[in-house]
mmCIF file of C-alpha atoms in Angstrom:
data_model
loop_
_atom_site.group_PDB
_atom_site.id
_atom_site.type_symbol
_atom_site.label_atom_id
_atom_site.label_comp_id
_atom_site.label_asym_id
_atom_site.label_seq_id
_atom_site.Cartn_x
_atom_site.Cartn_y
_atom_site.Cartn_z
ATOM 1 C CA MET M 1 -31.426 63.473 -6.403
ATOM 2 C CA PRO M 2 -29.898 61.487 -9.289
ATOM 3 C CA LEU M 3 -29.908 57.750 -9.250
ATOM 4 C CA SER M 4 -26.467 56.423 -8.342
ATOM 5 C CA HIS M 5 -24.715 53.601 -10.185
ATOM 6 C CA ARG M 6 -21.411 51.995 -9.311
ATOM 7 C CA ARG M 7 -18.900 52.142 -12.139
ATOM 8 C CA PRO M 8 -18.011 48.649 -13.338
ATOM 9 C CA ARG M 9 -14.489 47.274 -13.065
ATOM 10 C CA PRO M 10 -12.288 48.152 -16.055
ATOM 11 C CA ARG M 11 -13.023 45.731 -18.845
ATOM 12 C CA PRO M 12 -11.958 45.359 -22.481
ATOM 13 C CA LEU M 13 -13.463 48.100 -24.596
ATOM 14 C CA LEU M 14 -13.167 46.445 -28.001
ATOM 15 C CA SER M 15 -16.714 45.114 -27.815
ATOM 16 C CA VAL M 16 -18.535 47.774 -25.866
ATOM 17 C CA PRO M 17 -21.884 46.718 -24.388
ATOM 18 C CA VAL M 18 -24.901 48.954 -24.379
ATOM 19 C CA LEU M 19 -23.922 51.801 -22.072
ATOM 20 C CA LEU M 20 -26.279 54.077 -20.242
ATOM 21 C CA CYS M 21 -26.117 57.269 -18.243
ATOM 22 C CA VAL M 22 -28.150 58.639 -15.348
ATOM 23 C CA LEU M 23 -28.845 62.295 -15.843
ATOM 24 C CA LEU M 24 -31.626 63.587 -13.644
ATOM 25 C CA GLY M 25 -31.543 65.688 -10.491
ATOM 26 C CA LEU M 26 -28.075 67.070 -11.257
ATOM 27 C CA THR M 27 -26.076 69.068 -8.762
ATOM 28 C CA PRO M 28 -24.574 72.409 -9.837
ATOM 29 C CA ALA M 29 -21.445 72.022 -11.974
ATOM 30 C CA LEU M 30 -18.074 73.373 -10.942
ATOM 31 C CA ALA M 31 -16.570 76.001 -13.211
ATOM 32 C CA THR M 32 -13.384 75.401 -15.101
ATOM 33 C CA GLY M 33 -11.359 77.273 -17.677
ATOM 34 C CA PRO M 34 -7.866 78.483 -18.491
ATOM 35 C CA ALA M 35 -7.233 79.399 -14.865
ATOM 36 C CA ALA M 36 -8.193 75.956 -13.559
ATOM 37 C CA ALA M 37 -5.386 73.749 -12.348
ATOM 38 C CA ALA M 38 -4.220 71.274 -14.988
ATOM 39 C CA GLU M 39 -2.772 67.868 -14.175
ATOM 40 C CA GLY M 40 -0.882 67.653 -17.447
ATOM 41 C CA PRO M 41 -1.903 66.485 -20.904
ATOM 42 C CA SER M 42 0.126 63.261 -20.907
ATOM 43 C CA ALA M 43 -2.743 60.753 -20.668
ATOM 44 C CA SER M 44 -4.957 62.687 -23.087
ATOM 45 C CA ALA M 45 -2.135 63.009 -25.610
ATOM 46 C CA ASP M 46 -1.195 59.336 -25.220
ATOM 47 C CA VAL M 47 -4.762 58.223 -25.820
ATOM 48 C CA ALA M 48 -5.158 60.519 -28.842
ATOM 49 C CA ARG M 49 -1.874 59.269 -30.323
ATOM 50 C CA LEU M 50 -2.716 55.627 -29.672
ATOM 51 C CA TYR M 51 -6.192 56.071 -31.157
ATOM 52 C CA GLU M 52 -4.546 57.328 -34.340
ATOM 53 C CA GLU M 53 -2.002 54.487 -34.312
ATOM 54 C CA ALA M 54 -4.735 51.919 -33.697
ATOM 55 C CA SER M 55 -6.787 53.369 -36.542
ATOM 56 C CA LEU M 56 -3.818 53.221 -38.936
ATOM 57 C CA ALA M 57 -2.874 49.703 -37.819
ATOM 58 C CA THR M 58 -6.456 48.530 -38.267
ATOM 59 C CA ALA M 59 -6.624 50.105 -41.736
ATOM 60 C CA ARG M 60 -3.358 48.427 -42.778
ATOM 61 C CA TYR M 61 -4.496 45.105 -41.347
ATOM 62 C CA GLU M 62 -7.848 45.249 -43.137
ATOM 63 C CA GLU M 63 -6.106 46.294 -46.361
ATOM 64 C CA GLY M 64 -3.766 43.302 -45.990
ATOM 65 C CA ARG M 65 -6.678 40.954 -45.406
ATOM 66 C CA ARG M 66 -8.427 42.240 -48.543
ATOM 67 C CA ALA M 67 -5.216 41.803 -50.552
ATOM 68 C CA ALA M 68 -4.799 38.263 -49.198
ATOM 69 C CA ARG M 69 -8.382 37.384 -50.149
ATOM 70 C CA LEU M 70 -7.822 38.710 -53.688
ATOM 71 C CA GLN M 71 -4.546 36.794 -53.961
ATOM 72 C CA LYS M 72 -6.182 33.569 -52.790
ATOM 73 C CA ALA M 73 -8.921 34.067 -55.388
ATOM 74 C CA LYS M 74 -6.201 34.558 -58.035
ATOM 75 C CA VAL M 75 -4.476 31.318 -56.979
ATOM 76 C CA ARG M 76 -7.787 29.445 -57.153
ATOM 77 C CA LYS M 77 -8.482 30.846 -60.634
ATOM 78 C CA LEU M 78 -5.016 29.872 -61.859
ATOM 79 C CA ASP M 79 -5.492 26.416 -60.372
ATOM 80 C CA ARG M 80 -8.761 25.994 -62.284
ATOM 81 C CA LEU M 81 -7.158 27.199 -65.535
ATOM 82 C CA LEU M 82 -4.162 24.914 -65.044
ATOM 83 C CA SER M 83 -6.418 21.918 -64.399
ATOM 84 C CA LYS M 84 -8.340 22.746 -67.572
ATOM 85 C CA LYS M 85 -5.133 22.962 -69.625
ATOM 86 C CA ARG M 86 -3.877 19.670 -68.244
ATOM 87 C CA ARG M 87 -7.174 17.994 -69.122
ATOM 88 C CA HIS M 88 -6.829 19.423 -72.629
ATOM 89 C CA VAL M 89 -3.327 17.925 -72.946
ATOM 90 C CA ARG M 90 -4.679 14.540 -71.896
ATOM 91 C CA VAL M 91 -7.461 14.764 -74.502
ATOM 92 C CA LEU M 92 -4.951 15.638 -77.224
ATOM 93 C CA HIS M 93 -2.697 12.761 -76.218
ATOM 94 C CA ASP M 94 -5.718 10.476 -76.467
ATOM 95 C CA ASP M 95 -6.370 11.884 -79.956
ATOM 96 C CA LEU M 96 -2.785 11.065 -80.937
ATOM 97 C CA GLY M 97 -3.295 7.554 -79.662
ATOM 98 C CA ARG M 98 -6.436 7.171 -81.731
ATOM 99 C CA LEU M 99 -4.615 8.460 -84.829
ATOM 100 C CA ALA M 100 -1.797 5.993 -84.285
ATOM 101 C CA SER M 101 -4.291 3.136 -83.878
ATOM 102 C CA ALA M 102 -6.151 4.141 -87.003
ATOM 103 C CA GLN M 103 -2.904 4.337 -88.944
ATOM 104 C CA TYR M 104 -1.954 0.884 -87.749
ATOM 105 C CA ARG M 105 -5.341 -0.567 -88.692
ATOM 106 C CA THR M 106 -5.098 0.899 -92.232
ATOM 107 C CA GLY M 107 -1.701 -0.596 -92.861
ATOM 108 C CA GLY M 108 0.530 1.736 -91.009
ATOM 109 C CA GLY M 109 2.863 -1.173 -90.239
ATOM 110 C CA LEU M 110 3.623 -1.903 -93.951
ATOM 111 C CA PRO M 111 6.145 -0.027 -96.109
ATOM 112 C CA TYR M 112 4.442 2.760 -97.993
ATOM 113 C CA THR M 113 5.364 1.253 -101.413
ATOM 114 C CA ALA M 114 3.751 -2.037 -100.468
ATOM 115 C CA GLN M 115 0.604 -0.196 -99.334
ATOM 116 C CA LEU M 116 0.409 1.520 -102.743
ATOM 117 C CA LEU M 117 0.787 -1.795 -104.627
ATOM 118 C CA LEU M 118 -1.823 -3.558 -102.501
ATOM 119 C CA ALA M 119 -4.348 -0.714 -102.376
ATOM 120 C CA ASP M 120 -7.521 -0.956 -104.491
ATOM 121 C CA SER M 121 -7.274 2.817 -105.075
ATOM 122 C CA PRO M 122 -3.732 4.238 -104.725
ATOM 123 C CA ASP M 123 -5.045 7.801 -105.158
ATOM 124 C CA ALA M 124 -7.446 7.355 -102.265
ATOM 125 C CA LEU M 125 -4.646 5.902 -100.168
ATOM 126 C CA VAL M 126 -2.447 8.927 -100.898
ATOM 127 C CA ARG M 127 -5.230 11.319 -99.992
ATOM 128 C CA GLY M 128 -5.947 9.398 -96.790
ATOM 129 C CA LYS M 129 -2.292 9.383 -95.834
ATOM 130 C CA GLN M 130 -2.022 13.133 -96.426
ATOM 131 C CA ALA M 131 -5.083 13.737 -94.252
ATOM 132 C CA MET M 132 -3.622 11.491 -91.536
ATOM 133 C CA TRP M 133 -0.277 13.329 -91.605
ATOM 134 C CA GLN M 134 -2.006 16.694 -91.447
ATOM 135 C CA ALA M 135 -4.164 15.573 -88.498
ATOM 136 C CA ASP M 136 -1.081 14.174 -86.788
ATOM 137 C CA LEU M 137 0.803 17.437 -87.266
ATOM 138 C CA ALA M 138 -2.184 19.470 -86.047
ATOM 139 C CA VAL M 139 -2.590 17.373 -82.904
ATOM 140 C CA ASN M 140 1.144 17.475 -82.194
ATOM 141 C CA SER M 141 1.126 21.280 -82.605
ATOM 142 C CA ALA M 142 -1.911 21.604 -80.334
ATOM 143 C CA VAL M 143 -0.284 19.396 -77.701
ATOM 144 C CA ALA M 144 2.920 21.464 -77.775
ATOM 145 C CA LYS M 145 1.021 24.769 -77.508
ATOM 146 C CA THR M 146 -1.154 23.481 -74.673
ATOM 147 C CA GLN M 147 1.855 22.145 -72.795
ATOM 148 C CA ARG M 148 3.606 25.522 -73.102
ATOM 149 C CA ALA M 149 0.452 27.295 -71.853
ATOM 150 C CA ALA M 150 0.205 24.843 -68.956
ATOM 151 C CA ALA M 151 3.840 25.484 -68.053
ATOM 152 C CA ARG M 152 3.241 29.238 -68.041
ATOM 153 C CA LEU M 153 0.157 28.800 -65.868
ATOM 154 C CA ALA M 154 2.052 26.565 -63.453
ATOM 155 C CA ALA M 155 4.782 29.217 -63.127
ATOM 156 C CA ALA M 156 2.167 31.945 -62.568
ATOM 157 C CA GLN M 157 0.456 29.778 -59.982
ATOM 158 C CA ARG M 158 3.726 29.261 -58.086
ATOM 159 C CA ASP M 159 4.390 33.032 -58.119
ATOM 160 C CA ALA M 160 0.851 33.797 -56.966
ATOM 161 C CA ASP M 161 1.086 31.222 -54.201
ATOM 162 C CA ARG M 162 4.380 32.712 -52.982
ATOM 163 C CA ALA M 163 2.750 36.156 -52.965
ATOM 164 C CA ARG M 164 -0.198 34.752 -50.991
ATOM 165 C CA ARG M 165 2.092 33.208 -48.390
ATOM 166 C CA ALA M 166 4.019 36.500 -48.091
ATOM 167 C CA LEU M 167 0.740 38.361 -47.538
ATOM 168 C CA ASP M 168 -0.318 35.860 -44.889
ATOM 169 C CA ARG M 169 2.993 36.358 -43.045
ATOM 170 C CA ARG M 170 2.593 40.152 -43.303
ATOM 171 C CA ASN M 171 -0.943 39.961 -41.924
ATOM 172 C CA VAL M 172 0.236 37.889 -38.960
ATOM 173 C CA ARG M 173 2.785 40.633 -38.161
ATOM 174 C CA LEU M 174 0.159 43.358 -38.609
ATOM 175 C CA ALA M 175 -2.289 41.523 -36.340
ATOM 176 C CA LYS M 176 0.385 41.277 -33.645
ATOM 177 C CA LEU M 177 1.185 44.994 -34.009
ATOM 178 C CA LYS M 178 -2.529 45.855 -33.862
ATOM 179 C CA ARG M 179 -3.037 43.827 -30.667
ATOM 180 C CA GLY M 180 -0.020 45.491 -29.046
ATOM 181 C CA ILE M 181 -1.340 48.980 -29.820
ATOM 182 C CA GLU M 182 -4.796 48.048 -28.550
ATOM 183 C CA ARG M 183 -3.319 46.814 -25.258
ATOM 184 C CA LYS M 184 -1.415 50.084 -24.837
ATOM 185 C CA LEU M 185 -4.542 52.034 -25.732
ATOM 186 C CA GLU M 186 -6.582 50.123 -23.164
ATOM 187 C CA SER M 187 -4.065 50.962 -20.427
ATOM 188 C CA ALA M 188 -3.855 54.628 -21.496
ATOM 189 C CA ARG M 189 -7.655 54.896 -21.562
ATOM 190 C CA TRP M 190 -7.981 53.937 -17.918
ATOM 191 C CA ALA M 191 -5.069 56.188 -16.951
ATOM 192 C CA LEU M 192 -6.953 59.050 -18.587
ATOM 193 C CA GLN M 193 -10.168 58.084 -16.819
ATOM 194 C CA GLY M 194 -8.284 57.927 -13.522
ATOM 195 C CA GLU M 195 -7.060 61.510 -14.009
ATOM 196 C CA ALA M 196 -10.615 62.591 -14.787
ATOM 197 C CA ASP M 197 -12.047 60.837 -11.739
ATOM 198 C CA ARG M 198 -9.469 62.417 -9.423
ATOM 199 C CA SER M 199 -10.083 65.912 -10.746
ATOM 200 C CA VAL M 200 -13.876 65.536 -10.476
ATOM 201 C CA ALA M 201 -13.614 64.098 -6.960
ATOM 202 C CA ALA M 202 -11.374 66.992 -5.912
ATOM 203 C CA GLY M 203 -13.789 69.501 -7.460
ATOM 204 C CA LYS M 204 -10.859 71.039 -9.336
ATOM 205 C CA CYS M 205 -11.359 70.474 -13.058
ATOM 206 C CA ARG M 206 -8.428 70.515 -15.398
ATOM 207 C CA GLY M 207 -8.088 73.121 -18.111
ATOM 208 C CA ALA M 208 -8.239 72.362 -21.801
ATOM 209 C CA VAL M 209 -5.761 69.853 -23.178
ATOM 210 C CA ARG M 210 -4.748 71.319 -26.537
ATOM 211 C CA LEU M 211 -4.415 68.274 -28.771
ATOM 212 C CA ALA M 212 -3.444 68.454 -32.423
ATOM 213 C CA GLN M 213 -6.639 68.538 -34.445
ATOM 214 C CA PRO M 214 -7.035 66.024 -37.290
ATOM 215 C CA LYS M 215 -6.698 67.318 -40.834
ATOM 216 C CA THR M 216 -9.942 67.185 -42.741
ATOM 217 C CA SER M 217 -11.072 68.271 -46.186
ATOM 218 C CA SER M 218 -14.762 68.029 -45.304
ATOM 219 C CA THR M 219 -16.869 71.105 -45.990
ATOM 220 C CA ARG M 220 -19.969 69.761 -44.240
ATOM 221 C CA ALA M 221 -21.675 72.239 -41.932
ATOM 222 C CA TRP M 222 -22.868 69.507 -39.533
ATOM 223 C CA VAL M 223 -21.412 66.167 -38.445
ATOM 224 C CA ALA M 224 -22.083 63.422 -35.877
ATOM 225 C CA PRO M 225 -20.448 64.050 -32.481
ATOM 226 C CA VAL M 226 -18.285 60.899 -32.801
ATOM 227 C CA LYS M 227 -17.044 59.045 -35.876
ATOM 228 C CA LYS M 228 -17.441 55.401 -34.858
ATOM 229 C CA TYR M 229 -20.135 54.426 -32.403
ATOM 230 C CA GLU M 230 -23.074 52.283 -31.455
ATOM 231 C CA LEU M 231 -26.243 54.043 -30.386
ATOM 232 C CA SER M 232 -27.553 53.034 -26.981
ATOM 233 C CA ALA M 233 -30.130 54.944 -24.920
ATOM 234 C CA GLY M 234 -32.140 57.313 -27.073
ATOM 235 C CA PHE M 235 -33.996 60.547 -26.407
ATOM 236 C CA ASP M 236 -37.079 60.297 -24.180
ATOM 237 C CA SER M 237 -36.339 56.661 -23.271
ATOM 238 C CA ALA M 238 -38.199 55.468 -20.203
ATOM 239 C CA GLY M 239 -37.062 53.002 -17.575
ATOM 240 C CA GLU M 240 -35.997 52.489 -14.012
ATOM 241 C CA ARG M 241 -32.512 53.841 -14.821
ATOM 242 C CA TRP M 242 -33.884 57.394 -14.733
ATOM 243 C CA ALA M 243 -36.082 59.257 -12.282
ATOM 244 C CA ARG M 244 -37.703 60.769 -15.376
ATOM 245 C CA ARG M 245 -37.169 60.175 -19.116
ATOM 246 C CA HIS M 246 -33.787 60.248 -20.845
ATOM 247 C CA THR M 247 -32.862 63.719 -22.118
ATOM 248 C CA GLY M 248 -30.331 62.970 -24.860
ATOM 249 C CA GLN M 249 -28.793 60.404 -27.168
ATOM 250 C CA ASP M 250 -26.070 58.070 -25.894
ATOM 251 C CA PHE M 251 -23.191 56.929 -28.109
ATOM 252 C CA ALA M 252 -21.332 53.803 -26.956
ATOM 253 C CA VAL M 253 -17.640 54.590 -27.516
ATOM 254 C CA GLY M 254 -14.381 53.821 -25.756
ATOM 255 C CA ILE M 255 -12.694 56.031 -23.193
ATOM 256 C CA GLY M 256 -10.643 58.669 -24.970
ATOM 257 C CA ALA M 257 -12.597 58.558 -28.222
ATOM 258 C CA PRO M 258 -12.468 62.017 -29.840
ATOM 259 C CA VAL M 259 -15.703 63.968 -29.336
ATOM 260 C CA ARG M 260 -16.486 66.538 -32.033
ATOM 261 C CA SER M 261 -18.547 69.680 -32.129
ATOM 262 C CA VAL M 262 -21.449 68.870 -34.420
ATOM 263 C CA GLY M 263 -21.319 72.345 -35.983
ATOM 264 C CA ALA M 264 -19.660 75.730 -35.845
ATOM 265 C CA GLY M 265 -20.280 77.718 -32.685
ATOM 266 C CA ARG M 266 -18.829 79.058 -29.452
ATOM 267 C CA VAL M 267 -18.167 77.201 -26.198
ATOM 268 C CA VAL M 268 -20.437 78.674 -23.529
ATOM 269 C CA SER M 269 -19.411 76.416 -20.643
ATOM 270 C CA VAL M 270 -16.907 73.767 -19.623
ATOM 271 C CA SER M 271 -17.650 72.197 -16.260
ATOM 272 C CA CYS M 272 -17.272 69.116 -14.088
ATOM 273 C CA GLY M 273 -19.016 67.573 -11.110
ATOM 274 C CA GLY M 274 -22.628 66.541 -10.731
ATOM 275 C CA GLY M 275 -24.424 63.865 -12.706
ATOM 276 C CA PHE M 276 -22.968 64.864 -16.069
ATOM 277 C CA GLY M 277 -19.363 64.663 -14.897
ATOM 278 C CA ILE M 278 -17.068 66.623 -17.211
ATOM 279 C CA GLU M 279 -19.137 68.354 -19.885
ATOM 280 C CA VAL M 280 -18.969 70.952 -22.655
ATOM 281 C CA VAL M 281 -21.842 73.096 -23.951
ATOM 282 C CA VAL M 282 -21.626 74.830 -27.355
ATOM 283 C CA ARG M 283 -23.922 77.504 -28.767
ATOM 284 C CA HIS M 284 -24.733 77.334 -32.502
ATOM 285 C CA ARG M 285 -26.375 79.713 -34.925
ATOM 286 C CA GLY M 286 -30.136 79.840 -34.656
ATOM 287 C CA GLY M 287 -29.967 79.866 -30.870
ATOM 288 C CA TYR M 288 -29.507 76.109 -30.378
ATOM 289 C CA PHE M 289 -27.061 74.516 -27.927
ATOM 290 C CA THR M 290 -25.357 71.126 -27.847
ATOM 291 C CA GLN M 291 -24.036 69.335 -24.772
ATOM 292 C CA TYR M 292 -21.264 66.695 -24.614
ATOM 293 C CA ALA M 293 -21.223 64.910 -21.245
ATOM 294 C CA HIS M 294 -19.398 62.245 -19.197
ATOM 295 C CA LEU M 295 -16.082 63.259 -20.798
ATOM 296 C CA ALA M 296 -12.654 62.169 -19.590
ATOM 297 C CA ALA M 297 -10.970 65.368 -20.830
ATOM 298 C CA VAL M 298 -11.783 68.601 -22.664
ATOM 299 C CA THR M 299 -9.825 70.212 -25.489
ATOM 300 C CA VAL M 300 -11.527 73.626 -25.426
ATOM 301 C CA ASP M 301 -12.092 76.437 -22.957
ATOM 302 C CA GLN M 302 -15.107 78.608 -22.328
ATOM 303 C CA GLY M 303 -15.329 81.300 -25.015
ATOM 304 C CA ASP M 304 -13.475 79.307 -27.696
ATOM 305 C CA LYS M 305 -14.857 79.336 -31.215
ATOM 306 C CA VAL M 306 -15.198 75.872 -32.731
ATOM 307 C CA ARG M 307 -15.845 74.590 -36.231
ATOM 308 C CA ALA M 308 -17.829 71.560 -37.337
ATOM 309 C CA GLY M 309 -15.837 68.420 -36.581
ATOM 310 C CA GLN M 310 -13.371 70.113 -34.203
ATOM 311 C CA TRP M 311 -12.532 68.086 -31.119
ATOM 312 C CA VAL M 312 -14.077 69.458 -27.945
ATOM 313 C CA GLY M 313 -13.067 66.587 -25.679
ATOM 314 C CA GLN M 314 -12.478 62.893 -25.192
ATOM 315 C CA ALA M 315 -15.192 60.452 -24.179
ATOM 316 C CA GLY M 316 -15.153 58.907 -20.725
ATOM 317 C CA THR M 317 -17.384 57.748 -17.915
ATOM 318 C CA THR M 318 -17.395 60.592 -15.370
ATOM 319 C CA GLY M 319 -20.448 61.532 -13.320
ATOM 320 C CA ASN M 320 -23.462 59.238 -13.031
ATOM 321 C CA SER M 321 -22.438 56.815 -15.750
ATOM 322 C CA THR M 322 -22.598 53.026 -16.016
ATOM 323 C CA GLY M 323 -19.737 52.780 -18.519
ATOM 324 C CA PRO M 324 -17.773 54.621 -21.206
ATOM 325 C CA HIS M 325 -19.996 56.569 -23.587
ATOM 326 C CA LEU M 326 -20.914 60.057 -24.776
ATOM 327 C CA HIS M 327 -24.172 61.606 -23.662
ATOM 328 C CA PHE M 328 -25.183 64.147 -26.320
ATOM 329 C CA GLU M 329 -28.005 66.672 -26.067
ATOM 330 C CA THR M 330 -29.480 69.373 -28.271
ATOM 331 C CA ARG M 331 -31.149 72.155 -26.319
ATOM 332 C CA LEU M 332 -33.151 75.319 -26.760
ATOM 333 C CA THR M 333 -31.184 76.914 -23.903
ATOM 334 C CA PRO M 334 -27.787 76.085 -22.364
ATOM 335 C CA ASP M 335 -29.572 74.598 -19.355
ATOM 336 C CA PHE M 336 -30.730 71.096 -18.525
ATOM 337 C CA GLY M 337 -34.421 70.483 -19.187
ATOM 338 C CA SER M 338 -34.691 72.270 -22.545
ATOM 339 C CA GLY M 339 -33.629 69.328 -24.716
ATOM 340 C CA VAL M 340 -35.105 68.340 -28.078
ATOM 341 C CA ASP M 341 -34.666 65.020 -29.907
ATOM 342 C CA PRO M 342 -31.007 64.990 -31.063
ATOM 343 C CA ARG M 343 -31.578 62.477 -33.852
ATOM 344 C CA LYS M 344 -34.336 64.527 -35.442
ATOM 345 C CA TRP M 345 -32.376 67.762 -34.912
ATOM 346 C CA LEU M 346 -29.288 66.337 -36.630
ATOM 347 C CA ALA M 347 -31.360 64.732 -39.409
ATOM 348 C CA GLU M 348 -32.839 68.142 -40.221
ATOM 349 C CA ARG M 349 -29.236 69.273 -40.779
ATOM 350 C CA GLY M 350 -28.305 66.355 -43.019
ATOM 351 C CA VAL M 351 -26.741 64.074 -40.364
ATOM 352 C CA ARG M 352 -28.453 60.712 -40.086
ATOM 353 C CA LEU M 353 -27.212 58.586 -37.182
ATOM 354 C CA LYS M 354 -26.725 54.893 -37.861
ATOM 355 C CA GLY M 355 -28.349 52.296 -35.660
ATOM 356 C CA ALA M 356 -31.320 52.206 -33.339
ATOM 357 C CA GLY M 357 -31.401 54.012 -30.030
ATOM 358 C CA GLY M 358 -32.475 52.266 -26.833
#
């Protein structure tokens, strides 16, 4: 008999803890398919739509944060340049002061004719005066140019600061929008899980919910079963959670997360009940099979052909599960007990899972 775990109370799914499943001693699954009674796709469709909206909102929010960081860096750079220009103006003004003092000390207060009459060397006095005038003109020109540059920098700094404040206001609005979508998604997730629980408890699994598949330009033959995840219990893990060792790889994801076929193949079974809850099994070329368990909904029927990356269901926590996650197996046969290490199997096909399994 499988070990039994109570499902925890609904809790926020934004920081999902390590989630585990109990998979041994399973009871026979109940068949499902196109003829099975369907409760309606509303919750599944809502979750799928809100997942997409949350993803877009998060992308826009992160893009806004990056833009704000760049704008703040631009303001800081302009501030440094402006400070440098202002220091330069002060230095030039000091130079003008020194020139004026020198001119005064060399007779700058006397009429020029008197200076010529009193000078020991009138020619030297003329040359000195010319050099003084030229230096004075040069410093005045440099001061004027630096002041104009400082004015331009100050204007650019004001514009950049206004842009930064506008970005900050935009990011506050985006953060509020993102939180609102996440709250709706959280509610829709548990509505979806409730539908799944009722159908499993009644032993009357729903048929496939035909959701719009995402557009993709990928030509990869093999992919991970979920896009964003944390790895939890790994293949052949031991512990008191299982009567024997763990037979697959667990992916910690939220309820309703799209679950993908890892490669092209054909759906050989869609079932519910027992320790695995709602599950899908797909046959691939070479005689291998993959299993996707503890789902909240399925998007395929038995006999369907699937391509790599096509949605086969939505993650949940049906069956003997301690929380929302996907239990994924690779098997030599469609039946429990013939599993091989999923991480190694996927790695051989060019898919390297990120993170360490438990």
